[in-house]
Amino acid sequence: MVRHNNFFFYIDSSGNNSFGSVFEFAESFHYERALVRNDNRYRIIDTGGMTVADLNFDQVNTQSPVCWQVTRIEQNTYRSGFVDLNGMPITELIYDEVGYYDPEIKRIPVSTNGRHGFLDDHANVVIPVVYDYAEVFDRGKAQVVRNGRTFYINPDGIEVSE
């Protein structure tokens, strides 16, 4: 992938534009898929430049190596969910907030309706969205609050000592 004059495109080993297309935004390929955008329309393409999926969302962001966060915005309300590398839904649009994927512990912090939890790199719930507050993981543990009680959990949601 190359960026030139605020446009993105992919080149082959000879330095030629691989697909004859330029994009407003593009990501590097991983697992033979890449996210691209033109005219505020997101698509997933394969290594041949063919569209694998059209993504009808207001925002699409990389999360883990195997999923993308997708968001719809309605009346200033953001609702996010996740799709796999083929654009197939993994979750509904149920999250109010989504934090950054942590590749070391393979967790994605999420919240909905004031409750916090964590997903794995495939956007599966690993730590239920039940905490009143949750910090990001630091040195293998995260501080959480539930029902007024503050404690620490490990990446599997098991309580650990401070």
JSON list of C-alpha atoms in Angstrom, two decimals:
[
{"chain": "A", "resi": 1, "resn": "MET", "atom": "CA", "xyz": [0.00, 0.00, 0.00]},
{"chain": "A", "resi": 2, "resn": "VAL", "atom": "CA", "xyz": [1.28, 3.44, -0.92]},
{"chain": "A", "resi": 3, "resn": "ARG", "atom": "CA", "xyz": [0.07, 6.90, 0.03]},
{"chain": "A", "resi": 4, "resn": "HIS", "atom": "CA", "xyz": [0.72, 9.69, -2.47]},
{"chain": "A", "resi": 5, "resn": "ASN", "atom": "CA", "xyz": [-0.89, 13.15, -2.65]},
{"chain": "A", "resi": 6, "resn": "ASN", "atom": "CA", "xyz": [-3.45, 12.18, 0.02]},
{"chain": "A", "resi": 7, "resn": "PHE", "atom": "CA", "xyz": [-4.59, 9.12, -1.92]},
{"chain": "A", "resi": 8, "resn": "PHE", "atom": "CA", "xyz": [-3.87, 5.46, -1.29]},
{"chain": "A", "resi": 9, "resn": "PHE", "atom": "CA", "xyz": [-3.25, 2.64, -3.73]},
{"chain": "A", "resi": 10, "resn": "TYR", "atom": "CA", "xyz": [-1.58, -0.75, -3.87]},
{"chain": "A", "resi": 11, "resn": "ILE", "atom": "CA", "xyz": [1.44, -1.54, -6.01]},
{"chain": "A", "resi": 12, "resn": "ASP", "atom": "CA", "xyz": [2.77, -4.77, -7.42]},
{"chain": "A", "resi": 13, "resn": "SER", "atom": "CA", "xyz": [6.40, -5.92, -7.35]},
{"chain": "A", "resi": 14, "resn": "SER", "atom": "CA", "xyz": [7.12, -3.74, -10.44]},
{"chain": "A", "resi": 15, "resn": "GLY", "atom": "CA", "xyz": [5.80, -0.62, -8.73]},
{"chain": "A", "resi": 16, "resn": "ASN", "atom": "CA", "xyz": [2.64, -0.44, -10.84]},
{"chain": "A", "resi": 17, "resn": "ASN", "atom": "CA", "xyz": [-0.83, 0.30, -9.46]},
{"chain": "A", "resi": 18, "resn": "SER", "atom": "CA", "xyz": [-2.10, -3.23, -8.77]},
{"chain": "A", "resi": 19, "resn": "PHE", "atom": "CA", "xyz": [-5.80, -2.61, -9.26]},
{"chain": "A", "resi": 20, "resn": "GLY", "atom": "CA", "xyz": [-5.85, 0.61, -11.27]},
{"chain": "A", "resi": 21, "resn": "SER", "atom": "CA", "xyz": [-7.73, 2.22, -8.38]},
{"chain": "A", "resi": 22, "resn": "VAL", "atom": "CA", "xyz": [-6.96, 4.92, -5.86]},
{"chain": "A", "resi": 23, "resn": "PHE", "atom": "CA", "xyz": [-8.70, 5.28, -2.51]},
{"chain": "A", "resi": 24, "resn": "GLU", "atom": "CA", "xyz": [-9.40, 8.09, -0.06]},
{"chain": "A", "resi": 25, "resn": "PHE", "atom": "CA", "xyz": [-8.30, 5.68, 2.66]},
{"chain": "A", "resi": 26, "resn": "ALA", "atom": "CA", "xyz": [-6.76, 2.22, 2.66]},
{"chain": "A", "resi": 27, "resn": "GLU", "atom": "CA", "xyz": [-5.14, -0.15, 5.10]},
{"chain": "A", "resi": 28, "resn": "SER", "atom": "CA", "xyz": [-2.42, -2.70, 4.58]},
{"chain": "A", "resi": 29, "resn": "PHE", "atom": "CA", "xyz": [-3.52, -6.23, 3.80]},
{"chain": "A", "resi": 30, "resn": "HIS", "atom": "CA", "xyz": [-3.71, -8.77, 6.58]},
{"chain": "A", "resi": 31, "resn": "TYR", "atom": "CA", "xyz": [-5.11, -12.26, 6.19]},
{"chain": "A", "resi": 32, "resn": "GLU", "atom": "CA", "xyz": [-5.63, -11.38, 2.49]},
{"chain": "A", "resi": 33, "resn": "ARG", "atom": "CA", "xyz": [-8.13, -8.62, 3.31]},
{"chain": "A", "resi": 34, "resn": "ALA", "atom": "CA", "xyz": [-7.89, -4.82, 3.44]},
{"chain": "A", "resi": 35, "resn": "LEU", "atom": "CA", "xyz": [-10.28, -2.04, 4.37]},
{"chain": "A", "resi": 36, "resn": "VAL", "atom": "CA", "xyz": [-10.66, 0.78, 1.82]},
{"chain": "A", "resi": 37, "resn": "ARG", "atom": "CA", "xyz": [-12.88, 3.85, 1.51]},
{"chain": "A", "resi": 38, "resn": "ASN", "atom": "CA", "xyz": [-14.06, 6.01, -1.38]},
{"chain": "A", "resi": 39, "resn": "ASP", "atom": "CA", "xyz": [-16.91, 8.56, -1.28]},
{"chain": "A", "resi": 40, "resn": "ASN", "atom": "CA", "xyz": [-17.45, 7.73, 2.43]},
{"chain": "A", "resi": 41, "resn": "ARG", "atom": "CA", "xyz": [-18.22, 4.13, 1.43]},
{"chain": "A", "resi": 42, "resn": "TYR", "atom": "CA", "xyz": [-16.20, 1.44, 3.17]},
{"chain": "A", "resi": 43, "resn": "ARG", "atom": "CA", "xyz": [-15.38, -1.87, 1.50]},
{"chain": "A", "resi": 44, "resn": "ILE", "atom": "CA", "xyz": [-13.33, -4.92, 2.27]},
{"chain": "A", "resi": 45, "resn": "ILE", "atom": "CA", "xyz": [-11.22, -6.03, -0.70]},
{"chain": "A", "resi": 46, "resn": "ASP", "atom": "CA", "xyz": [-9.17, -9.13, -1.36]},
{"chain": "A", "resi": 47, "resn": "THR", "atom": "CA", "xyz": [-5.60, -9.29, -2.72]},
{"chain": "A", "resi": 48, "resn": "GLY", "atom": "CA", "xyz": [-6.99, -9.18, -6.25]},
{"chain": "A", "resi": 49, "resn": "GLY", "atom": "CA", "xyz": [-8.74, -5.86, -5.57]},
{"chain": "A", "resi": 50, "resn": "MET", "atom": "CA", "xyz": [-12.19, -7.46, -5.67]},
{"chain": "A", "resi": 51, "resn": "THR", "atom": "CA", "xyz": [-14.85, -6.34, -3.21]},
{"chain": "A", "resi": 52, "resn": "VAL", "atom": "CA", "xyz": [-15.48, -8.98, -0.55]},
{"chain": "A", "resi": 53, "resn": "ALA", "atom": "CA", "xyz": [-18.05, -6.87, 1.32]},
{"chain": "A", "resi": 54, "resn": "ASP", "atom": "CA", "xyz": [-19.65, -3.45, 1.22]},
{"chain": "A", "resi": 55, "resn": "LEU", "atom": "CA", "xyz": [-19.88, -2.03, 4.70]},
{"chain": "A", "resi": 56, "resn": "ASN", "atom": "CA", "xyz": [-22.92, 0.20, 5.14]},
{"chain": "A", "resi": 57, "resn": "PHE", "atom": "CA", "xyz": [-21.72, 2.02, 8.26]},
{"chain": "A", "resi": 58, "resn": "ASP", "atom": "CA", "xyz": [-20.80, 5.58, 9.18]},
{"chain": "A", "resi": 59, "resn": "GLN", "atom": "CA", "xyz": [-17.43, 4.54, 10.60]},
{"chain": "A", "resi": 60, "resn": "VAL", "atom": "CA", "xyz": [-15.24, 1.47, 10.28]},
{"chain": "A", "resi": 61, "resn": "ASN", "atom": "CA", "xyz": [-12.07, 1.01, 12.32]},
{"chain": "A", "resi": 62, "resn": "THR", "atom": "CA", "xyz": [-9.49, -1.69, 12.66]},
{"chain": "A", "resi": 63, "resn": "GLN", "atom": "CA", "xyz": [-9.66, -3.43, 16.00]},
{"chain": "A", "resi": 64, "resn": "SER", "atom": "CA", "xyz": [-7.89, -6.75, 16.25]},
{"chain": "A", "resi": 65, "resn": "PRO", "atom": "CA", "xyz": [-6.12, -8.52, 13.39]},
{"chain": "A", "resi": 66, "resn": "VAL", "atom": "CA", "xyz": [-9.31, -10.52, 12.73]},
{"chain": "A", "resi": 67, "resn": "CYS", "atom": "CA", "xyz": [-12.17, -8.02, 13.07]},
{"chain": "A", "resi": 68, "resn": "TRP", "atom": "CA", "xyz": [-13.27, -4.48, 12.38]},
{"chain": "A", "resi": 69, "resn": "GLN", "atom": "CA", "xyz": [-15.37, -2.20, 14.56]},
{"chain": "A", "resi": 70, "resn": "VAL", "atom": "CA", "xyz": [-18.38, -0.82, 12.70]},
{"chain": "A", "resi": 71, "resn": "THR", "atom": "CA", "xyz": [-20.44, 2.15, 13.88]},
{"chain": "A", "resi": 72, "resn": "ARG", "atom": "CA", "xyz": [-23.70, 3.82, 12.97]},
{"chain": "A", "resi": 73, "resn": "ILE", "atom": "CA", "xyz": [-24.44, 7.36, 14.12]},
{"chain": "A", "resi": 74, "resn": "GLU", "atom": "CA", "xyz": [-28.06, 8.38, 14.60]},
{"chain": "A", "resi": 75, "resn": "GLN", "atom": "CA", "xyz": [-28.96, 11.71, 16.21]},
{"chain": "A", "resi": 76, "resn": "ASN", "atom": "CA", "xyz": [-25.46, 11.98, 17.79]},
{"chain": "A", "resi": 77, "resn": "THR", "atom": "CA", "xyz": [-25.77, 8.48, 19.26]},
{"chain": "A", "resi": 78, "resn": "TYR", "atom": "CA", "xyz": [-22.95, 6.11, 18.37]},
{"chain": "A", "resi": 79, "resn": "ARG", "atom": "CA", "xyz": [-23.71, 2.38, 18.30]},
{"chain": "A", "resi": 80, "resn": "SER", "atom": "CA", "xyz": [-20.86, 0.00, 17.52]},
{"chain": "A", "resi": 81, "resn": "GLY", "atom": "CA", "xyz": [-20.47, -3.68, 16.79]},
{"chain": "A", "resi": 82, "resn": "PHE", "atom": "CA", "xyz": [-17.99, -5.91, 14.98]},
{"chain": "A", "resi": 83, "resn": "VAL", "atom": "CA", "xyz": [-17.63, -7.68, 11.64]},
{"chain": "A", "resi": 84, "resn": "ASP", "atom": "CA", "xyz": [-15.13, -10.32, 10.59]},
{"chain": "A", "resi": 85, "resn": "LEU", "atom": "CA", "xyz": [-12.64, -10.03, 7.74]},
{"chain": "A", "resi": 86, "resn": "ASN", "atom": "CA", "xyz": [-15.36, -11.00, 5.25]},
{"chain": "A", "resi": 87, "resn": "GLY", "atom": "CA", "xyz": [-17.74, -8.33, 6.54]},
{"chain": "A", "resi": 88, "resn": "MET", "atom": "CA", "xyz": [-19.98, -10.85, 8.32]},
{"chain": "A", "resi": 89, "resn": "PRO", "atom": "CA", "xyz": [-21.50, -9.56, 11.58]},
{"chain": "A", "resi": 90, "resn": "ILE", "atom": "CA", "xyz": [-19.95, -10.91, 14.76]},
{"chain": "A", "resi": 91, "resn": "THR", "atom": "CA", "xyz": [-22.01, -8.74, 17.13]},
{"chain": "A", "resi": 92, "resn": "GLU", "atom": "CA", "xyz": [-25.00, -6.48, 16.87]},
{"chain": "A", "resi": 93, "resn": "LEU", "atom": "CA", "xyz": [-24.50, -2.71, 17.19]},
{"chain": "A", "resi": 94, "resn": "ILE", "atom": "CA", "xyz": [-24.79, -2.81, 20.98]},
{"chain": "A", "resi": 95, "resn": "TYR", "atom": "CA", "xyz": [-21.76, -0.93, 22.29]},
{"chain": "A", "resi": 96, "resn": "ASP", "atom": "CA", "xyz": [-21.76, 2.76, 23.24]},
{"chain": "A", "resi": 97, "resn": "GLU", "atom": "CA", "xyz": [-17.98, 2.90, 23.48]},
{"chain": "A", "resi": 98, "resn": "VAL", "atom": "CA", "xyz": [-15.16, 0.75, 22.22]},
{"chain": "A", "resi": 99, "resn": "GLY", "atom": "CA", "xyz": [-11.58, 1.16, 23.40]},
{"chain": "A", "resi": 100, "resn": "TYR", "atom": "CA", "xyz": [-8.37, 0.16, 21.68]},
{"chain": "A", "resi": 101, "resn": "TYR", "atom": "CA", "xyz": [-7.43, -3.46, 21.15]},
{"chain": "A", "resi": 102, "resn": "ASP", "atom": "CA", "xyz": [-4.50, -4.54, 23.33]},
{"chain": "A", "resi": 103, "resn": "PRO", "atom": "CA", "xyz": [-2.41, -7.02, 21.30]},
{"chain": "A", "resi": 104, "resn": "GLU", "atom": "CA", "xyz": [-0.47, -8.16, 24.36]},
{"chain": "A", "resi": 105, "resn": "ILE", "atom": "CA", "xyz": [-3.51, -9.48, 26.21]},
{"chain": "A", "resi": 106, "resn": "LYS", "atom": "CA", "xyz": [-5.80, -9.72, 23.16]},
{"chain": "A", "resi": 107, "resn": "ARG", "atom": "CA", "xyz": [-8.67, -7.77, 24.70]},
{"chain": "A", "resi": 108, "resn": "ILE", "atom": "CA", "xyz": [-10.99, -5.00, 23.46]},
{"chain": "A", "resi": 109, "resn": "PRO", "atom": "CA", "xyz": [-12.61, -2.82, 26.16]},
{"chain": "A", "resi": 110, "resn": "VAL", "atom": "CA", "xyz": [-16.30, -2.10, 25.51]},
{"chain": "A", "resi": 111, "resn": "SER", "atom": "CA", "xyz": [-19.16, -0.44, 27.32]},
{"chain": "A", "resi": 112, "resn": "THR", "atom": "CA", "xyz": [-22.89, -0.16, 26.97]},
{"chain": "A", "resi": 113, "resn": "ASN", "atom": "CA", "xyz": [-25.45, 1.57, 29.15]},
{"chain": "A", "resi": 114, "resn": "GLY", "atom": "CA", "xyz": [-22.76, 2.60, 31.63]},
{"chain": "A", "resi": 115, "resn": "ARG", "atom": "CA", "xyz": [-21.44, -0.95, 32.08]},
{"chain": "A", "resi": 116, "resn": "HIS", "atom": "CA", "xyz": [-17.98, -2.12, 31.04]},
{"chain": "A", "resi": 117, "resn": "GLY", "atom": "CA", "xyz": [-16.41, -5.41, 29.93]},
{"chain": "A", "resi": 118, "resn": "PHE", "atom": "CA", "xyz": [-13.91, -6.91, 27.51]},
{"chain": "A", "resi": 119, "resn": "LEU", "atom": "CA", "xyz": [-14.00, -8.86, 24.24]},
{"chain": "A", "resi": 120, "resn": "ASP", "atom": "CA", "xyz": [-11.32, -11.11, 22.81]},
{"chain": "A", "resi": 121, "resn": "ASP", "atom": "CA", "xyz": [-9.61, -10.54, 19.45]},
{"chain": "A", "resi": 122, "resn": "HIS", "atom": "CA", "xyz": [-12.57, -12.23, 17.69]},
{"chain": "A", "resi": 123, "resn": "ALA", "atom": "CA", "xyz": [-15.06, -9.85, 19.43]},
{"chain": "A", "resi": 124, "resn": "ASN", "atom": "CA", "xyz": [-16.41, -12.62, 21.66]},
{"chain": "A", "resi": 125, "resn": "VAL", "atom": "CA", "xyz": [-17.34, -11.59, 25.21]},
{"chain": "A", "resi": 126, "resn": "VAL", "atom": "CA", "xyz": [-14.60, -12.80, 27.56]},
{"chain": "A", "resi": 127, "resn": "ILE", "atom": "CA", "xyz": [-15.31, -10.55, 30.52]},
{"chain": "A", "resi": 128, "resn": "PRO", "atom": "CA", "xyz": [-19.04, -9.73, 30.76]},
{"chain": "A", "resi": 129, "resn": "VAL", "atom": "CA", "xyz": [-20.19, -6.14, 30.41]},
{"chain": "A", "resi": 130, "resn": "VAL", "atom": "CA", "xyz": [-21.22, -5.84, 34.08]},
{"chain": "A", "resi": 131, "resn": "TYR", "atom": "CA", "xyz": [-18.68, -3.49, 35.67]},
{"chain": "A", "resi": 132, "resn": "ASP", "atom": "CA", "xyz": [-19.54, 0.05, 36.78]},
{"chain": "A", "resi": 133, "resn": "TYR", "atom": "CA", "xyz": [-16.00, 1.08, 35.83]},
{"chain": "A", "resi": 134, "resn": "ALA", "atom": "CA", "xyz": [-13.03, -0.66, 34.20]},
{"chain": "A", "resi": 135, "resn": "GLU", "atom": "CA", "xyz": [-9.53, 0.53, 33.47]},
{"chain": "A", "resi": 136, "resn": "VAL", "atom": "CA", "xyz": [-7.38, -0.85, 30.67]},
{"chain": "A", "resi": 137, "resn": "PHE", "atom": "CA", "xyz": [-5.08, -3.74, 31.47]},
{"chain": "A", "resi": 138, "resn": "ASP", "atom": "CA", "xyz": [-1.67, -2.86, 32.84]},
{"chain": "A", "resi": 139, "resn": "ARG", "atom": "CA", "xyz": [0.88, -5.59, 33.61]},
{"chain": "A", "resi": 140, "resn": "GLY", "atom": "CA", "xyz": [-1.76, -8.27, 33.19]},
{"chain": "A", "resi": 141, "resn": "LYS", "atom": "CA", "xyz": [-4.51, -6.83, 35.36]},
{"chain": "A", "resi": 142, "resn": "ALA", "atom": "CA", "xyz": [-7.22, -4.18, 35.23]},
{"chain": "A", "resi": 143, "resn": "GLN", "atom": "CA", "xyz": [-8.88, -2.32, 38.05]},
{"chain": "A", "resi": 144, "resn": "VAL", "atom": "CA", "xyz": [-12.67, -2.65, 38.00]},
{"chain": "A", "resi": 145, "resn": "VAL", "atom": "CA", "xyz": [-15.60, -1.50, 40.13]},
{"chain": "A", "resi": 146, "resn": "ARG", "atom": "CA", "xyz": [-18.77, -3.50, 40.60]},
{"chain": "A", "resi": 147, "resn": "ASN", "atom": "CA", "xyz": [-21.55, -2.66, 43.04]},
{"chain": "A", "resi": 148, "resn": "GLY", "atom": "CA", "xyz": [-19.27, -0.15, 44.80]},
{"chain": "A", "resi": 149, "resn": "ARG", "atom": "CA", "xyz": [-16.44, -2.66, 45.28]},
{"chain": "A", "resi": 150, "resn": "THR", "atom": "CA", "xyz": [-13.04, -1.93, 43.67]},
{"chain": "A", "resi": 151, "resn": "PHE", "atom": "CA", "xyz": [-10.77, -4.85, 42.76]},
{"chain": "A", "resi": 152, "resn": "TYR", "atom": "CA", "xyz": [-8.49, -6.21, 40.03]},
{"chain": "A", "resi": 153, "resn": "ILE", "atom": "CA", "xyz": [-9.10, -8.85, 37.36]},
{"chain": "A", "resi": 154, "resn": "ASN", "atom": "CA", "xyz": [-6.84, -10.71, 34.95]},
{"chain": "A", "resi": 155, "resn": "PRO", "atom": "CA", "xyz": [-7.53, -10.96, 31.18]},
{"chain": "A", "resi": 156, "resn": "ASP", "atom": "CA", "xyz": [-9.85, -13.92, 31.84]},
{"chain": "A", "resi": 157, "resn": "GLY", "atom": "CA", "xyz": [-11.96, -11.89, 34.28]},
{"chain": "A", "resi": 158, "resn": "ILE", "atom": "CA", "xyz": [-10.71, -13.72, 37.35]},
{"chain": "A", "resi": 159, "resn": "GLU", "atom": "CA", "xyz": [-10.15, -11.60, 40.45]},
{"chain": "A", "resi": 160, "resn": "VAL", "atom": "CA", "xyz": [-6.48, -11.18, 41.34]},
{"chain": "A", "resi": 161, "resn": "SER", "atom": "CA", "xyz": [-4.58, -9.44, 44.09]},
{"chain": "A", "resi": 162, "resn": "GLU", "atom": "CA", "xyz": [-3.51, -5.85, 43.71]}
]
